[in-house]
Amino acid sequence: MSSESDAEALGGAEEPGAAVAPAGFELGTDGPKVILAGLDGSDSSWRATAYAAGLARRQGALLAVAYVQPVLGAATALAGAAVEETTREIADELLAALREAEERVKEVWRVEWRFLTLRGDPYTGLARLADELRADAVVVGVSEQAGHRVIGSVAVRLVKAGRWPVTVVP
């Protein structure tokens, strides 16, 4: 075999060229810049947020902590104002707890973080935020609701979307 036929056998390349990343693949950074954590107040979501905070600290990334306030279903529409006020109170309590945790560890380590909240379906909200923030990773807690085994949890839906690396923390 000649060298020309060897090149053809290897896919037709005559000279090795530089590797080219797919279009839109890399943003020109080294390491993650934004890690998104979903927080709803459950124990697993707090563990996920702590895990994401550790990742963000080690990588020098921004930690975006998101609480997606659930929308009203038909059954709770009559209690709309009360439910909306409750979800706002939950968001305020989560933010206060995050600030308290930051205060407790500020002498040991610091991480740049933002608390974001919006209303809607948790999967849709987290997916939208991950896209808007150009998150390099999404970290969520495992679902603690039995019904999610049937209809699918937020974590499973994020993984199936396949748009970001997703870590599910038990």
Short mmCIF file of N, CA and C in Angstrom, two decimals:
data_model
loop_
_atom_site.label_atom_id
_atom_site.label_comp_id
_atom_site.label_asym_id
_atom_site.label_seq_id
_atom_site.Cartn_x
_atom_site.Cartn_y
_atom_site.Cartn_z
N MET A 1 0.82 -1.19 0.00
CA MET A 1 0.00 0.00 0.00
C MET A 1 0.86 1.25 0.00
N SER A 2 0.52 2.20 -0.78
CA SER A 2 1.27 3.46 -0.78
C SER A 2 0.77 4.35 0.34
N SER A 3 1.49 5.44 0.61
CA SER A 3 1.07 6.36 1.66
C SER A 3 -0.25 7.03 1.29
N GLU A 4 -0.49 7.22 -0.01
CA GLU A 4 -1.75 7.82 -0.44
C GLU A 4 -2.91 6.90 -0.10
N SER A 5 -2.76 5.59 -0.36
CA SER A 5 -3.85 4.67 -0.05
C SER A 5 -4.00 4.50 1.46
N ASP A 6 -2.89 4.65 2.22
CA ASP A 6 -3.00 4.61 3.67
C ASP A 6 -3.86 5.77 4.16
N ALA A 7 -3.66 6.96 3.59
CA ALA A 7 -4.45 8.12 3.97
C ALA A 7 -5.92 7.91 3.64
N GLU A 8 -6.19 7.30 2.48
CA GLU A 8 -7.57 7.04 2.11
C GLU A 8 -8.20 6.05 3.06
N ALA A 9 -7.43 5.04 3.51
CA ALA A 9 -7.95 4.05 4.44
C ALA A 9 -8.28 4.68 5.79
N LEU A 10 -7.61 5.77 6.12
CA LEU A 10 -7.86 6.46 7.38
C LEU A 10 -8.89 7.57 7.24
N GLY A 11 -9.68 7.53 6.22
CA GLY A 11 -10.75 8.51 6.08
C GLY A 11 -10.47 9.57 5.06
N GLY A 12 -9.43 9.41 4.27
CA GLY A 12 -9.19 10.34 3.18
C GLY A 12 -8.38 11.56 3.57
N ALA A 13 -7.96 11.69 4.82
CA ALA A 13 -7.18 12.85 5.22
C ALA A 13 -5.76 12.65 4.75
N GLU A 14 -5.23 13.62 4.04
CA GLU A 14 -3.86 13.50 3.55
C GLU A 14 -2.87 13.95 4.60
N GLU A 15 -3.21 14.99 5.37
CA GLU A 15 -2.33 15.46 6.42
C GLU A 15 -3.16 15.65 7.68
N PRO A 16 -2.60 15.28 8.82
CA PRO A 16 -3.35 15.50 10.05
C PRO A 16 -3.51 17.00 10.30
N GLY A 17 -4.70 17.39 10.67
CA GLY A 17 -4.97 18.79 10.94
C GLY A 17 -5.31 18.99 12.41
N ALA A 18 -5.48 20.21 12.79
CA ALA A 18 -5.85 20.53 14.17
C ALA A 18 -7.27 20.06 14.45
N ALA A 19 -7.48 19.57 15.65
CA ALA A 19 -8.83 19.15 16.06
C ALA A 19 -9.71 20.39 16.14
N VAL A 20 -10.92 20.26 15.67
CA VAL A 20 -11.86 21.37 15.67
C VAL A 20 -13.07 20.97 16.49
N ALA A 21 -13.41 21.79 17.47
CA ALA A 21 -14.59 21.53 18.30
C ALA A 21 -15.84 21.85 17.49
N PRO A 22 -16.92 21.15 17.76
CA PRO A 22 -18.17 21.47 17.07
C PRO A 22 -18.58 22.92 17.31
N ALA A 23 -19.24 23.52 16.35
CA ALA A 23 -19.66 24.92 16.46
C ALA A 23 -20.51 25.12 17.70
N GLY A 24 -20.23 26.17 18.44
CA GLY A 24 -21.00 26.50 19.63
C GLY A 24 -20.68 25.64 20.83
N PHE A 25 -19.67 24.77 20.74
CA PHE A 25 -19.39 23.82 21.81
C PHE A 25 -18.70 24.49 22.99
N GLU A 26 -17.69 25.29 22.74
CA GLU A 26 -16.92 25.86 23.83
C GLU A 26 -17.05 27.37 23.84
N LEU A 27 -17.15 27.91 25.01
CA LEU A 27 -17.30 29.36 25.17
C LEU A 27 -15.97 30.05 25.36
N GLY A 28 -14.88 29.32 25.28
CA GLY A 28 -13.56 29.93 25.43
C GLY A 28 -13.12 30.05 26.87
N THR A 29 -13.66 29.22 27.74
CA THR A 29 -13.29 29.27 29.15
C THR A 29 -12.66 27.95 29.55
N ASP A 30 -11.98 27.97 30.64
CA ASP A 30 -11.36 26.77 31.18
C ASP A 30 -12.03 26.46 32.52
N GLY A 31 -12.88 25.48 32.54
CA GLY A 31 -13.60 25.13 33.75
C GLY A 31 -14.96 25.80 33.79
N PRO A 32 -15.82 25.31 34.68
CA PRO A 32 -17.17 25.87 34.77
C PRO A 32 -17.16 27.29 35.32
N LYS A 33 -18.05 28.09 34.79
CA LYS A 33 -18.19 29.47 35.26
C LYS A 33 -19.49 29.68 36.04
N VAL A 34 -20.51 28.87 35.75
CA VAL A 34 -21.79 28.98 36.44
C VAL A 34 -22.30 27.59 36.77
N ILE A 35 -22.62 27.38 38.05
CA ILE A 35 -23.24 26.14 38.49
C ILE A 35 -24.60 26.50 39.06
N LEU A 36 -25.64 25.88 38.53
CA LEU A 36 -27.01 26.14 38.96
C LEU A 36 -27.46 25.04 39.90
N ALA A 37 -27.97 25.43 41.06
CA ALA A 37 -28.52 24.47 42.03
C ALA A 37 -30.00 24.78 42.23
N GLY A 38 -30.81 23.73 42.19
CA GLY A 38 -32.23 23.88 42.47
C GLY A 38 -32.47 23.68 43.96
N LEU A 39 -33.19 24.62 44.57
CA LEU A 39 -33.46 24.57 46.01
C LEU A 39 -34.94 24.76 46.24
N ASP A 40 -35.56 23.79 46.92
CA ASP A 40 -36.98 23.93 47.23
C ASP A 40 -37.27 23.80 48.72
N GLY A 41 -36.22 23.68 49.52
CA GLY A 41 -36.38 23.56 50.96
C GLY A 41 -36.34 22.12 51.47
N SER A 42 -36.39 21.13 50.58
CA SER A 42 -36.31 19.74 51.00
C SER A 42 -34.88 19.42 51.43
N ASP A 43 -34.74 18.37 52.23
CA ASP A 43 -33.41 17.99 52.69
C ASP A 43 -32.48 17.69 51.52
N SER A 44 -32.99 16.97 50.51
CA SER A 44 -32.12 16.63 49.38
C SER A 44 -31.73 17.87 48.58
N SER A 45 -32.60 18.86 48.50
CA SER A 45 -32.23 20.08 47.77
C SER A 45 -31.20 20.90 48.54
N TRP A 46 -31.24 20.84 49.87
CA TRP A 46 -30.20 21.52 50.66
C TRP A 46 -28.86 20.81 50.48
N ARG A 47 -28.88 19.47 50.45
CA ARG A 47 -27.63 18.73 50.20
C ARG A 47 -27.09 19.04 48.81
N ALA A 48 -27.99 19.13 47.84
CA ALA A 48 -27.57 19.46 46.47
C ALA A 48 -26.95 20.85 46.41
N THR A 49 -27.55 21.80 47.13
CA THR A 49 -27.02 23.17 47.15
C THR A 49 -25.65 23.20 47.81
N ALA A 50 -25.49 22.45 48.90
CA ALA A 50 -24.18 22.39 49.57
C ALA A 50 -23.13 21.76 48.64
N TYR A 51 -23.52 20.71 47.94
CA TYR A 51 -22.60 20.05 47.00
C TYR A 51 -22.22 21.03 45.89
N ALA A 52 -23.22 21.74 45.34
CA ALA A 52 -22.96 22.71 44.28
C ALA A 52 -22.07 23.85 44.78
N ALA A 53 -22.26 24.25 46.04
CA ALA A 53 -21.42 25.32 46.62
C ALA A 53 -19.97 24.87 46.68
N GLY A 54 -19.75 23.61 47.07
CA GLY A 54 -18.39 23.09 47.10
C GLY A 54 -17.76 23.06 45.71
N LEU A 55 -18.54 22.63 44.72
CA LEU A 55 -18.05 22.64 43.34
C LEU A 55 -17.69 24.06 42.90
N ALA A 56 -18.60 24.99 43.18
CA ALA A 56 -18.37 26.38 42.77
C ALA A 56 -17.13 26.96 43.45
N ARG A 57 -16.96 26.66 44.72
CA ARG A 57 -15.80 27.17 45.45
C ARG A 57 -14.51 26.62 44.84
N ARG A 58 -14.46 25.31 44.61
CA ARG A 58 -13.24 24.70 44.07
C ARG A 58 -12.94 25.16 42.65
N GLN A 59 -13.97 25.44 41.88
CA GLN A 59 -13.78 25.83 40.47
C GLN A 59 -13.74 27.34 40.27
N GLY A 60 -14.02 28.10 41.31
CA GLY A 60 -14.06 29.56 41.16
C GLY A 60 -15.24 29.99 40.31
N ALA A 61 -16.32 29.23 40.38
CA ALA A 61 -17.51 29.51 39.56
C ALA A 61 -18.57 30.26 40.38
N LEU A 62 -19.47 30.88 39.68
CA LEU A 62 -20.64 31.50 40.30
C LEU A 62 -21.63 30.40 40.65
N LEU A 63 -22.16 30.45 41.86
CA LEU A 63 -23.22 29.52 42.27
C LEU A 63 -24.55 30.25 42.14
N ALA A 64 -25.40 29.76 41.27
CA ALA A 64 -26.75 30.32 41.11
C ALA A 64 -27.71 29.35 41.80
N VAL A 65 -28.35 29.81 42.86
CA VAL A 65 -29.30 28.99 43.60
C VAL A 65 -30.70 29.45 43.21
N ALA A 66 -31.51 28.50 42.72
CA ALA A 66 -32.82 28.86 42.20
C ALA A 66 -33.94 28.16 42.94
N TYR A 67 -34.95 28.94 43.31
CA TYR A 67 -36.19 28.41 43.85
C TYR A 67 -37.29 28.75 42.85
N VAL A 68 -37.94 27.73 42.33
CA VAL A 68 -39.03 27.95 41.39
C VAL A 68 -40.33 27.82 42.17
N GLN A 69 -41.02 28.93 42.31
CA GLN A 69 -42.28 28.96 43.04
C GLN A 69 -43.35 28.27 42.22
N PRO A 70 -43.99 27.23 42.78
CA PRO A 70 -44.98 26.50 42.00
C PRO A 70 -46.16 27.38 41.59
N VAL A 71 -46.71 27.09 40.43
CA VAL A 71 -47.89 27.83 39.96
C VAL A 71 -49.12 27.19 40.58
N LEU A 72 -50.18 27.96 40.59
CA LEU A 72 -51.42 27.47 41.16
C LEU A 72 -52.09 26.45 40.26
N GLY A 73 -52.50 25.37 40.85
CA GLY A 73 -53.30 24.40 40.12
C GLY A 73 -54.77 24.75 40.24
N ALA A 74 -55.61 24.07 39.50
CA ALA A 74 -57.05 24.37 39.53
C ALA A 74 -57.62 24.18 40.93
N ALA A 75 -57.12 23.18 41.65
CA ALA A 75 -57.66 22.90 42.98
C ALA A 75 -57.34 23.99 43.99
N THR A 76 -56.25 24.71 43.78
CA THR A 76 -55.86 25.75 44.74
C THR A 76 -56.14 27.16 44.21
N ALA A 77 -56.81 27.26 43.09
CA ALA A 77 -57.05 28.57 42.50
C ALA A 77 -57.86 29.47 43.43
N LEU A 78 -58.78 28.90 44.19
CA LEU A 78 -59.60 29.70 45.09
C LEU A 78 -58.77 30.29 46.23
N ALA A 79 -57.71 29.62 46.61
CA ALA A 79 -56.85 30.11 47.68
C ALA A 79 -55.63 30.81 47.09
N GLY A 80 -55.77 31.36 45.91
CA GLY A 80 -54.66 31.93 45.15
C GLY A 80 -53.78 32.88 45.91
N ALA A 81 -54.35 33.90 46.54
CA ALA A 81 -53.54 34.90 47.23
C ALA A 81 -52.77 34.28 48.38
N ALA A 82 -53.41 33.37 49.11
CA ALA A 82 -52.75 32.74 50.25
C ALA A 82 -51.59 31.86 49.78
N VAL A 83 -51.78 31.12 48.70
CA VAL A 83 -50.72 30.25 48.18
C VAL A 83 -49.58 31.09 47.64
N GLU A 84 -49.90 32.15 46.93
CA GLU A 84 -48.86 33.02 46.38
C GLU A 84 -48.04 33.65 47.51
N GLU A 85 -48.71 34.09 48.56
CA GLU A 85 -48.01 34.66 49.70
C GLU A 85 -47.11 33.62 50.36
N THR A 86 -47.59 32.39 50.47
CA THR A 86 -46.80 31.31 51.06
C THR A 86 -45.54 31.03 50.25
N THR A 87 -45.67 30.97 48.93
CA THR A 87 -44.48 30.71 48.11
C THR A 87 -43.48 31.85 48.20
N ARG A 88 -43.98 33.08 48.34
CA ARG A 88 -43.08 34.22 48.53
C ARG A 88 -42.36 34.11 49.88
N GLU A 89 -43.10 33.69 50.90
CA GLU A 89 -42.50 33.50 52.22
C GLU A 89 -41.44 32.40 52.18
N ILE A 90 -41.71 31.33 51.46
CA ILE A 90 -40.72 30.25 51.33
C ILE A 90 -39.46 30.79 50.68
N ALA A 91 -39.60 31.56 49.62
CA ALA A 91 -38.44 32.15 48.94
C ALA A 91 -37.66 33.02 49.91
N ASP A 92 -38.35 33.83 50.70
CA ASP A 92 -37.67 34.70 51.68
C ASP A 92 -36.94 33.87 52.73
N GLU A 93 -37.57 32.78 53.19
CA GLU A 93 -36.95 31.91 54.19
C GLU A 93 -35.71 31.21 53.63
N LEU A 94 -35.80 30.76 52.38
CA LEU A 94 -34.65 30.11 51.76
C LEU A 94 -33.48 31.08 51.62
N LEU A 95 -33.78 32.30 51.20
CA LEU A 95 -32.73 33.32 51.06
C LEU A 95 -32.10 33.62 52.42
N ALA A 96 -32.92 33.76 53.45
CA ALA A 96 -32.39 34.02 54.80
C ALA A 96 -31.50 32.87 55.27
N ALA A 97 -31.91 31.64 55.00
CA ALA A 97 -31.11 30.48 55.40
C ALA A 97 -29.79 30.44 54.64
N LEU A 98 -29.80 30.79 53.35
CA LEU A 98 -28.57 30.85 52.57
C LEU A 98 -27.62 31.91 53.12
N ARG A 99 -28.16 33.06 53.47
CA ARG A 99 -27.32 34.13 54.04
C ARG A 99 -26.73 33.71 55.38
N GLU A 100 -27.53 33.01 56.19
CA GLU A 100 -27.06 32.52 57.48
C GLU A 100 -25.93 31.50 57.28
N ALA A 101 -26.11 30.59 56.33
CA ALA A 101 -25.06 29.60 56.04
C ALA A 101 -23.79 30.27 55.56
N GLU A 102 -23.93 31.29 54.72
CA GLU A 102 -22.76 32.02 54.23
C GLU A 102 -22.03 32.68 55.40
N GLU A 103 -22.77 33.24 56.33
CA GLU A 103 -22.18 33.91 57.48
C GLU A 103 -21.40 32.90 58.35
N ARG A 104 -21.95 31.69 58.51
CA ARG A 104 -21.29 30.67 59.34
C ARG A 104 -19.95 30.23 58.76
N VAL A 105 -19.82 30.19 57.44
CA VAL A 105 -18.59 29.66 56.83
C VAL A 105 -17.69 30.73 56.24
N LYS A 106 -18.03 32.00 56.42
CA LYS A 106 -17.27 33.06 55.74
C LYS A 106 -15.81 33.12 56.14
N GLU A 107 -15.46 32.66 57.34
CA GLU A 107 -14.06 32.65 57.77
C GLU A 107 -13.29 31.49 57.15
N VAL A 108 -14.01 30.45 56.69
CA VAL A 108 -13.37 29.26 56.15
C VAL A 108 -13.23 29.37 54.64
N TRP A 109 -14.31 29.71 53.95
CA TRP A 109 -14.29 29.84 52.50
C TRP A 109 -15.44 30.70 52.02
N ARG A 110 -15.24 31.24 50.83
CA ARG A 110 -16.27 32.09 50.22
C ARG A 110 -16.56 31.60 48.82
N VAL A 111 -17.79 31.82 48.42
CA VAL A 111 -18.19 31.52 47.05
C VAL A 111 -19.13 32.64 46.61
N GLU A 112 -18.95 33.06 45.38
CA GLU A 112 -19.86 34.06 44.83
C GLU A 112 -21.16 33.35 44.48
N TRP A 113 -22.28 33.88 44.97
CA TRP A 113 -23.56 33.24 44.70
C TRP A 113 -24.66 34.26 44.48
N ARG A 114 -25.70 33.79 43.82
CA ARG A 114 -26.90 34.59 43.57
C ARG A 114 -28.11 33.72 43.89
N PHE A 115 -29.13 34.31 44.43
CA PHE A 115 -30.39 33.60 44.67
C PHE A 115 -31.40 34.11 43.65
N LEU A 116 -31.96 33.19 42.91
CA LEU A 116 -32.93 33.53 41.87
C LEU A 116 -34.24 32.83 42.17
N THR A 117 -35.32 33.52 41.94
CA THR A 117 -36.62 32.89 42.13
C THR A 117 -37.54 33.32 41.00
N LEU A 118 -38.36 32.40 40.59
CA LEU A 118 -39.36 32.68 39.57
C LEU A 118 -40.53 31.75 39.79
N ARG A 119 -41.63 32.04 39.14
CA ARG A 119 -42.83 31.23 39.27
C ARG A 119 -42.97 30.31 38.07
N GLY A 120 -43.49 29.11 38.32
CA GLY A 120 -43.73 28.20 37.22
C GLY A 120 -43.46 26.76 37.59
N ASP A 121 -43.42 25.94 36.58
CA ASP A 121 -43.08 24.52 36.74
C ASP A 121 -41.60 24.42 37.07
N PRO A 122 -41.22 23.65 38.10
CA PRO A 122 -39.80 23.57 38.47
C PRO A 122 -38.88 23.14 37.33
N TYR A 123 -39.26 22.14 36.56
CA TYR A 123 -38.39 21.72 35.44
C TYR A 123 -38.23 22.86 34.44
N THR A 124 -39.33 23.45 34.02
CA THR A 124 -39.28 24.52 33.01
C THR A 124 -38.47 25.70 33.52
N GLY A 125 -38.67 26.05 34.79
CA GLY A 125 -37.95 27.18 35.37
C GLY A 125 -36.45 26.93 35.45
N LEU A 126 -36.07 25.74 35.92
CA LEU A 126 -34.64 25.43 36.01
C LEU A 126 -34.00 25.34 34.63
N ALA A 127 -34.72 24.75 33.69
CA ALA A 127 -34.19 24.64 32.32
C ALA A 127 -34.01 26.03 31.71
N ARG A 128 -34.98 26.91 31.92
CA ARG A 128 -34.87 28.27 31.38
C ARG A 128 -33.69 29.02 32.00
N LEU A 129 -33.56 28.90 33.33
CA LEU A 129 -32.45 29.56 33.99
C LEU A 129 -31.10 29.00 33.55
N ALA A 130 -31.01 27.68 33.41
CA ALA A 130 -29.76 27.06 32.96
C ALA A 130 -29.37 27.59 31.59
N ASP A 131 -30.36 27.73 30.71
CA ASP A 131 -30.07 28.27 29.37
C ASP A 131 -29.69 29.74 29.44
N GLU A 132 -30.45 30.54 30.19
CA GLU A 132 -30.19 31.98 30.27
C GLU A 132 -28.83 32.26 30.90
N LEU A 133 -28.48 31.51 31.93
CA LEU A 133 -27.21 31.72 32.62
C LEU A 133 -26.04 31.04 31.93
N ARG A 134 -26.37 30.24 30.91
CA ARG A 134 -25.36 29.41 30.23
C ARG A 134 -24.62 28.56 31.26
N ALA A 135 -25.43 27.90 32.10
CA ALA A 135 -24.89 27.09 33.19
C ALA A 135 -24.03 25.96 32.65
N ASP A 136 -22.92 25.74 33.31
CA ASP A 136 -22.02 24.65 32.95
C ASP A 136 -22.44 23.35 33.61
N ALA A 137 -23.24 23.44 34.66
CA ALA A 137 -23.72 22.26 35.37
C ALA A 137 -24.99 22.63 36.13
N VAL A 138 -25.84 21.62 36.31
CA VAL A 138 -27.07 21.78 37.10
C VAL A 138 -27.03 20.71 38.18
N VAL A 139 -27.29 21.12 39.42
CA VAL A 139 -27.27 20.20 40.56
C VAL A 139 -28.62 20.28 41.25
N VAL A 140 -29.27 19.13 41.39
CA VAL A 140 -30.57 19.06 42.06
C VAL A 140 -30.58 17.89 43.02
N GLY A 141 -31.50 17.94 43.96
CA GLY A 141 -31.69 16.83 44.89
C GLY A 141 -32.65 15.82 44.30
N VAL A 142 -32.52 14.59 44.78
CA VAL A 142 -33.42 13.53 44.35
C VAL A 142 -34.83 13.86 44.86
N SER A 143 -35.84 13.52 44.08
CA SER A 143 -37.21 13.81 44.46
C SER A 143 -37.60 13.04 45.71
N GLU A 144 -38.29 13.72 46.60
CA GLU A 144 -38.76 13.08 47.83
C GLU A 144 -40.25 12.81 47.76
N GLN A 145 -40.86 12.99 46.59
CA GLN A 145 -42.29 12.78 46.44
C GLN A 145 -42.54 11.45 45.72
N ALA A 146 -43.43 10.64 46.30
CA ALA A 146 -43.70 9.31 45.76
C ALA A 146 -44.29 9.37 44.35
N GLY A 147 -45.11 10.33 44.04
CA GLY A 147 -45.74 10.42 42.73
C GLY A 147 -44.75 10.61 41.60
N HIS A 148 -43.57 11.09 41.89
CA HIS A 148 -42.58 11.34 40.84
C HIS A 148 -42.02 10.05 40.26
N ARG A 149 -42.20 8.94 40.97
CA ARG A 149 -41.76 7.66 40.42
C ARG A 149 -42.59 7.30 39.19
N VAL A 150 -43.80 7.81 39.14
CA VAL A 150 -44.70 7.50 38.03
C VAL A 150 -44.59 8.54 36.93
N ILE A 151 -44.69 9.83 37.29
CA ILE A 151 -44.72 10.89 36.26
C ILE A 151 -43.35 11.46 35.95
N GLY A 152 -42.34 11.13 36.73
CA GLY A 152 -40.99 11.62 36.45
C GLY A 152 -40.65 12.85 37.29
N SER A 153 -39.49 12.81 37.88
CA SER A 153 -39.05 13.91 38.73
C SER A 153 -38.41 15.01 37.89
N VAL A 154 -38.20 16.14 38.53
CA VAL A 154 -37.50 17.25 37.89
C VAL A 154 -36.11 16.78 37.46
N ALA A 155 -35.43 16.04 38.33
CA ALA A 155 -34.07 15.56 38.02
C ALA A 155 -34.07 14.69 36.76
N VAL A 156 -34.99 13.76 36.68
CA VAL A 156 -35.05 12.87 35.52
C VAL A 156 -35.33 13.67 34.26
N ARG A 157 -36.22 14.62 34.34
CA ARG A 157 -36.54 15.44 33.17
C ARG A 157 -35.34 16.28 32.74
N LEU A 158 -34.57 16.81 33.69
CA LEU A 158 -33.37 17.58 33.34
C LEU A 158 -32.33 16.69 32.67
N VAL A 159 -32.14 15.50 33.20
CA VAL A 159 -31.18 14.56 32.60
C VAL A 159 -31.61 14.21 31.19
N LYS A 160 -32.90 13.89 31.01
CA LYS A 160 -33.40 13.50 29.69
C LYS A 160 -33.30 14.63 28.68
N ALA A 161 -33.35 15.88 29.14
CA ALA A 161 -33.22 17.02 28.23
C ALA A 161 -31.85 16.99 27.55
N GLY A 162 -30.84 16.53 28.26
CA GLY A 162 -29.50 16.37 27.69
C GLY A 162 -28.82 17.65 27.25
N ARG A 163 -29.15 18.77 27.88
CA ARG A 163 -28.55 20.04 27.47
C ARG A 163 -27.43 20.51 28.40
N TRP A 164 -27.35 19.93 29.60
CA TRP A 164 -26.33 20.33 30.57
C TRP A 164 -25.92 19.08 31.35
N PRO A 165 -24.72 19.08 31.90
CA PRO A 165 -24.39 18.01 32.85
C PRO A 165 -25.28 18.19 34.08
N VAL A 166 -25.91 17.14 34.53
CA VAL A 166 -26.81 17.20 35.68
C VAL A 166 -26.30 16.24 36.74
N THR A 167 -26.16 16.74 37.96
CA THR A 167 -25.81 15.90 39.10
C THR A 167 -27.03 15.82 40.01
N VAL A 168 -27.42 14.61 40.34
CA VAL A 168 -28.56 14.39 41.24
C VAL A 168 -28.00 13.91 42.57
N VAL A 169 -28.25 14.68 43.62
CA VAL A 169 -27.70 14.40 44.94
C VAL A 169 -28.77 13.71 45.78
N PRO A 170 -28.43 12.59 46.42
CA PRO A 170 -29.42 11.88 47.25
C PRO A 170 -29.79 12.65 48.51
#
